[in-house]
Amino acid sequence: HTEEELSRGHSNPGKNLVNGVKANPASSSPKSSLPVPMGPPVYVDLAYIPNHCSGKNTDPEFFKRVRASYYVVSGNDAANGEPSRAVLDALLEGKSQWGENLQVTLIPTHDTEVTREWYQQTHEKQQELNIMVLASSSTVVMQDESFPACKIEF
């Protein structure tokens, strides 16, 4: 191999492959440097905050563009930063730029220290932005297991 061939990765045929498909190295990272074209916001009834509310790929831009009546926060892994305080703060930042004061309900599926602290520390801002955090007091019992649940009606 020539030095040029080696620098292009010919000596490593698996390089730039993701699940056997050739991938552009820049596109394999969650936050690409390529600008995403702006469009009108999308309005939905219910949105699941991606990646268990991890800060890896959710930022204020997500909440500016995906405007939901209900957001589900499912993170329950403090070691991996789930849920992420930065993502919860991004909801406040994104919603503050909507230009309309629509009611938003945040539904955490787990009671975590991060969500409790965020709720207490930003409660005034939540009220100002018309954001309600829905605490679950219901329990579902299935066979020998029971777990908290939340009923949502549309």
C-alpha positions as a Markdown table, in Angstrom:
| # | Residue | x | y | z |
|---|---|---|---|---|
| 1 | His | 0.0 | 0.0 | 0.0 |
| 2 | Thr | 1.1 | 3.5 | -0.7 |
| 3 | Glu | 1.1 | 6.1 | 2.0 |
| 4 | Glu | -1.9 | 7.8 | 0.3 |
| 5 | Glu | -3.9 | 4.5 | 0.3 |
| 6 | Leu | -3.2 | 4.0 | 3.9 |
| 7 | Ser | -4.3 | 7.5 | 4.8 |
| 8 | Arg | -7.6 | 6.9 | 3.0 |
| 9 | Gly | -8.3 | 3.8 | 5.1 |
| 10 | His | -7.7 | 1.1 | 2.4 |
| 11 | Ser | -5.8 | -1.0 | 5.0 |
| 12 | Asn | -8.9 | -1.1 | 7.2 |
| 13 | Pro | -11.9 | -2.2 | 5.2 |
| 14 | Gly | -14.3 | -1.9 | 8.3 |
| 15 | Lys | -13.5 | 1.8 | 8.8 |
| 16 | Asn | -16.4 | 4.1 | 8.3 |
| 17 | Leu | -18.9 | 1.2 | 8.4 |
| 18 | Val | -21.9 | 1.3 | 10.6 |
| 19 | Asn | -23.7 | -2.0 | 10.8 |
| 20 | Gly | -22.1 | -2.9 | 7.5 |
| 21 | Val | -23.2 | 0.2 | 5.7 |
| 22 | Lys | -20.7 | 2.9 | 4.6 |
| 23 | Ala | -21.1 | 6.0 | 6.7 |
| 24 | Asn | -19.7 | 9.4 | 6.6 |
| 25 | Pro | -17.7 | 9.9 | 9.8 |
| 26 | Ala | -19.3 | 13.3 | 10.4 |
| 27 | Ser | -22.8 | 11.9 | 10.2 |
| 28 | Ser | -22.2 | 9.1 | 12.7 |
| 29 | Ser | -22.0 | 11.6 | 15.6 |
| 30 | Pro | -25.3 | 12.6 | 17.2 |
| 31 | Lys | -24.5 | 16.3 | 16.8 |
| 32 | Ser | -23.3 | 16.9 | 13.3 |
| 33 | Ser | -21.8 | 20.2 | 12.4 |
| 34 | Leu | -24.1 | 20.4 | 9.3 |
| 35 | Pro | -26.9 | 22.9 | 9.8 |
| 36 | Val | -30.4 | 21.5 | 9.9 |
| 37 | Pro | -32.7 | 23.5 | 7.7 |
| 38 | Met | -35.2 | 25.4 | 9.7 |
| 39 | Gly | -38.9 | 24.8 | 9.1 |
| 40 | Pro | -42.1 | 25.5 | 11.0 |
| 41 | Pro | -42.5 | 23.9 | 14.4 |
| 42 | Val | -44.3 | 20.6 | 14.6 |
| 43 | Tyr | -47.2 | 20.4 | 17.0 |
| 44 | Val | -48.0 | 17.0 | 18.6 |
| 45 | Asp | -50.1 | 15.8 | 21.5 |
| 46 | Leu | -47.5 | 13.6 | 23.0 |
| 47 | Ala | -43.7 | 13.4 | 22.6 |
| 48 | Tyr | -41.2 | 11.1 | 24.2 |
| 49 | Ile | -38.0 | 13.0 | 25.0 |
| 50 | Pro | -35.4 | 11.0 | 23.1 |
| 51 | Asn | -32.8 | 8.7 | 24.6 |
| 52 | His | -34.3 | 8.6 | 28.1 |
| 53 | Cys | -33.9 | 12.4 | 28.5 |
| 54 | Ser | -30.2 | 12.2 | 27.9 |
| 55 | Gly | -28.3 | 15.3 | 26.9 |
| 56 | Lys | -26.6 | 13.4 | 24.1 |
| 57 | Asn | -29.0 | 14.5 | 21.4 |
| 58 | Thr | -31.7 | 16.8 | 22.9 |
| 59 | Asp | -31.2 | 20.5 | 23.3 |
| 60 | Pro | -33.4 | 23.7 | 23.3 |
| 61 | Glu | -33.7 | 23.4 | 19.5 |
| 62 | Phe | -35.7 | 20.1 | 20.0 |
| 63 | Phe | -38.2 | 21.9 | 22.2 |
| 64 | Lys | -38.4 | 24.9 | 19.8 |
| 65 | Arg | -39.3 | 22.6 | 16.9 |
| 66 | Val | -41.3 | 19.8 | 18.6 |
| 67 | Arg | -44.1 | 21.4 | 20.5 |
| 68 | Ala | -46.1 | 18.9 | 22.5 |
| 69 | Ser | -48.9 | 19.1 | 24.9 |
| 70 | Tyr | -47.3 | 16.3 | 26.8 |
| 71 | Tyr | -43.6 | 15.4 | 27.1 |
| 72 | Val | -42.6 | 12.0 | 28.6 |
| 73 | Val | -39.4 | 11.8 | 30.6 |
| 74 | Ser | -38.4 | 8.2 | 31.0 |
| 75 | Gly | -34.8 | 8.4 | 32.3 |
| 76 | Asn | -33.9 | 6.6 | 35.5 |
| 77 | Asp | -30.1 | 6.1 | 35.2 |
| 78 | Ala | -28.2 | 8.7 | 37.1 |
| 79 | Ala | -24.8 | 7.1 | 36.2 |
| 80 | Asn | -25.5 | 7.8 | 32.5 |
| 81 | Gly | -27.0 | 11.3 | 33.2 |
| 82 | Glu | -30.6 | 10.2 | 32.6 |
| 83 | Pro | -32.7 | 12.2 | 33.0 |
| 84 | Ser | -30.4 | 15.1 | 32.2 |
| 85 | Arg | -30.9 | 18.4 | 34.1 |
| 86 | Ala | -29.6 | 20.2 | 30.9 |
| 87 | Val | -32.5 | 18.7 | 28.9 |
| 88 | Leu | -35.1 | 19.7 | 31.5 |
| 89 | Asp | -33.6 | 23.2 | 31.4 |
| 90 | Ala | -33.7 | 23.1 | 27.6 |
| 91 | Leu | -37.5 | 22.5 | 27.8 |
| 92 | Leu | -37.8 | 25.8 | 29.7 |
| 93 | Glu | -35.5 | 27.6 | 27.3 |
| 94 | Gly | -37.2 | 26.2 | 24.2 |
| 95 | Lys | -40.8 | 26.8 | 25.4 |
| 96 | Ser | -39.9 | 30.4 | 26.4 |
| 97 | Gln | -39.4 | 31.0 | 22.7 |
| 98 | Trp | -42.7 | 29.6 | 21.4 |
| 99 | Gly | -44.4 | 33.0 | 21.4 |
| 100 | Glu | -47.6 | 31.4 | 22.6 |
| 101 | Asn | -48.5 | 30.2 | 26.1 |
| 102 | Leu | -49.8 | 26.8 | 25.4 |
| 103 | Gln | -50.3 | 24.4 | 28.4 |
| 104 | Val | -47.5 | 21.8 | 28.5 |
| 105 | Thr | -47.5 | 18.8 | 30.8 |
| 106 | Leu | -44.2 | 17.0 | 31.7 |
| 107 | Ile | -44.7 | 13.3 | 32.6 |
| 108 | Pro | -41.7 | 11.8 | 34.4 |
| 109 | Thr | -42.0 | 8.0 | 34.5 |
| 110 | His | -39.6 | 7.7 | 37.5 |
| 111 | Asp | -39.2 | 9.7 | 40.6 |
| 112 | Thr | -35.5 | 10.8 | 40.4 |
| 113 | Glu | -33.4 | 13.3 | 42.4 |
| 114 | Val | -32.7 | 15.2 | 39.2 |
| 115 | Thr | -36.4 | 15.7 | 38.3 |
| 116 | Arg | -37.3 | 16.6 | 42.0 |
| 117 | Glu | -34.5 | 19.2 | 42.3 |
| 118 | Trp | -35.3 | 20.6 | 38.9 |
| 119 | Tyr | -39.0 | 20.9 | 39.8 |
| 120 | Gln | -38.3 | 22.6 | 43.1 |
| 121 | Gln | -35.6 | 25.0 | 41.7 |
| 122 | Thr | -37.5 | 26.1 | 38.6 |
| 123 | His | -41.1 | 25.9 | 39.8 |
| 124 | Glu | -41.7 | 29.6 | 39.4 |
| 125 | Lys | -40.4 | 29.5 | 35.8 |
| 126 | Gln | -42.6 | 26.5 | 35.1 |
| 127 | Gln | -45.7 | 28.4 | 36.2 |
| 128 | Glu | -44.7 | 31.4 | 34.1 |
| 129 | Leu | -44.4 | 29.2 | 31.0 |
| 130 | Asn | -47.6 | 27.2 | 31.8 |
| 131 | Ile | -45.7 | 24.0 | 32.3 |
| 132 | Met | -47.2 | 21.4 | 34.7 |
| 133 | Val | -45.3 | 18.4 | 36.0 |
| 134 | Leu | -47.6 | 15.5 | 36.4 |
| 135 | Ala | -46.7 | 13.4 | 39.5 |
| 136 | Ser | -48.1 | 9.9 | 39.4 |
| 137 | Ser | -49.9 | 8.5 | 42.4 |
| 138 | Ser | -51.4 | 5.5 | 40.6 |
| 139 | Thr | -50.1 | 2.0 | 40.8 |
| 140 | Val | -50.5 | -0.8 | 38.3 |
| 141 | Val | -50.4 | -4.4 | 39.6 |
| 142 | Met | -49.5 | -7.1 | 37.1 |
| 143 | Gln | -49.1 | -10.6 | 38.4 |
| 144 | Asp | -46.5 | -10.3 | 41.1 |
| 145 | Glu | -45.2 | -6.9 | 40.2 |
| 146 | Ser | -46.5 | -3.4 | 40.9 |
| 147 | Phe | -45.2 | -0.1 | 39.5 |
| 148 | Pro | -46.2 | 3.5 | 39.3 |
| 149 | Ala | -48.4 | 4.6 | 36.4 |
| 150 | Cys | -49.9 | 7.6 | 34.9 |
| 151 | Lys | -53.2 | 7.9 | 33.0 |
| 152 | Ile | -53.4 | 10.4 | 30.2 |
| 153 | Glu | -56.6 | 11.3 | 28.5 |
| 154 | Phe | -57.1 | 13.2 | 25.2 |
